[in-house]
């Protein structure tokens, strides 16, 4: 049996099957006519911290993924797209931070926010039900896809956007080249079966690195072997599942040979794991990967190391982190978007 084999469904799967539909109420609360505010104190927006391209791009991902979006959700997608096109310069780079005074506080660059911007734009270009959104998003994606970032994470996020574009536009040469380069930037599994990750440390959004390798394996030319990405994801799954529940690598990361800490766990890790397992299930046809999606959903619903829900059912917001004593009750943009994106999978995989 290859690395595609999943784990048996447990109580995690039963809880995930009762997952609620994603609520956009808190995302609407965090948004205004400019974009999406980054931080909140509990459920109240902290306007003084302004906006960031990172979160607006993730907002465009989830609003574009939503099947049959309401008018409110479609308006959010329009707003987020307008923000990203404003953030992009003529050379395809992006500003990341905009103050509440509507002034950029940085210069355009190619950090993670560039990668996430291309992920959002690629998803909108492929999935938005509005033709005019798809068209404008593809123009902005194509401009940014000519650039290359110096870090594997930024390239991985951009590669996920390129994979979205290729699903709708298989002949898009710039997207194909970007996806191939993203997989190369990530690299393949190492020779040590105890630590087959391409790098000596797990940091953040780890599963996105494996996912882009899996997605790139579907390229007609220049793609890595499918088993490279599956081996990476299978190992990541194995080290992040404890007694059948998801226990993600914490914010401090985990270095090869070091003691593995359990807290503070971040919602972005569960969301990235859900996305990667969903992609693996789609590409391989192996239903065993569906278990990983259910475990990620379960992590938000209370199947985690502390046994507590990681979202506020009243507001629709996601909690900012899982500590040893329970959730961080702040409901910022990143955690709320991670909650929404994970629950979006429940319709298909739970």
Phi, psi and omega in degrees: 000141181275185182290002182279351185295130180263182179263157178294152178290134180241201176298337176301315179297322180293321178291319180297329181294341178259019183296141177287160171293147179297137177259135177260009185299314182286327176298320176297320179297325181278352186254152171227197184284356178259313184184218186235120179290144188283318191238159175216150169259110194055241180259005185264128182299138173255088186296334185296341180273350175070205187242158171221145181301322177313306185286321179299320178298317177295326175298321178293326176300307187288325179289329178283331179285337189293120178288138180048061183294148175289170177299323179297317180292321178296324177293324175299315180300318178299316181295316181293321177297317178299320178299312184293321179292330175288326181286338186277138176265178185295338180268001177097357175277171184226141160294156176247321190242125178241125179287166177297342177278006178068030176243135177291139180254006181217176176261154178302141183209186185235039177280195179308325183296327174298313180298316181291326176300317179291328175296312179297314181295319178296321179294318178296318180297331183267325194242343184300138177286348182265119184300321183291330174290315179302316183294313182292322179296323180292323177300311181293321177300313184299324177294315181287335184288351177280347183264164176224135181268157182275353185243146181299323181295313179300318179294322179296314179299316178297321179297325177295323174294320178297320178298321177298313180300317183294333177293332179259328182232078186300339182265009182288100188296320181294322178293319179297317179295320180295317180296318178297317180292327178295315179297322178295321179296324178289314182089175181257177181295148179278173186282341184278113181296341178281339179210076183275009180291148182296339180234165185276006178214138168271132185241269185221155182046043189300319184295338178298328179294316177293322182297319183291330175292318176298315180296319182292337179297343182272356176296144179292327181225134172084006180277152177285164175299138180304322185294338177299308180293322181293322177297317178298313183291322179297318178294317179299319176300313185297323181277349181251006177248125182234117181053038176086354180248157180281130178226089192284157176301132186285177184300329180284354180079186180209118181264144178306127180089352181266167176290135179276117176274161183253340185222153005268132179271142185250140179302330180302329180291317178295320180294316179296322179294319178299313180300313184295318179293323177296318177295317179299318179296319181292316184289319185268336188075008181272111183292348178300331180289342178298332179300321178297322177297315180296323179294323178293317176299315180299326179303318179288329185272357176124353176274073181220184187296336182257345179074034183231146178295143181252033176205161181255109183295335181284318183266335187084007182271152175265142180284150192283347178178158179253113178261175179296340184254002181129190185283149164284116192282356174293146187235072182281179185294313185301314182290322179293320178294322177297318177300310182299313184296325179289316179293336177298333178286339186299327182300326182261322194255350183270000000 
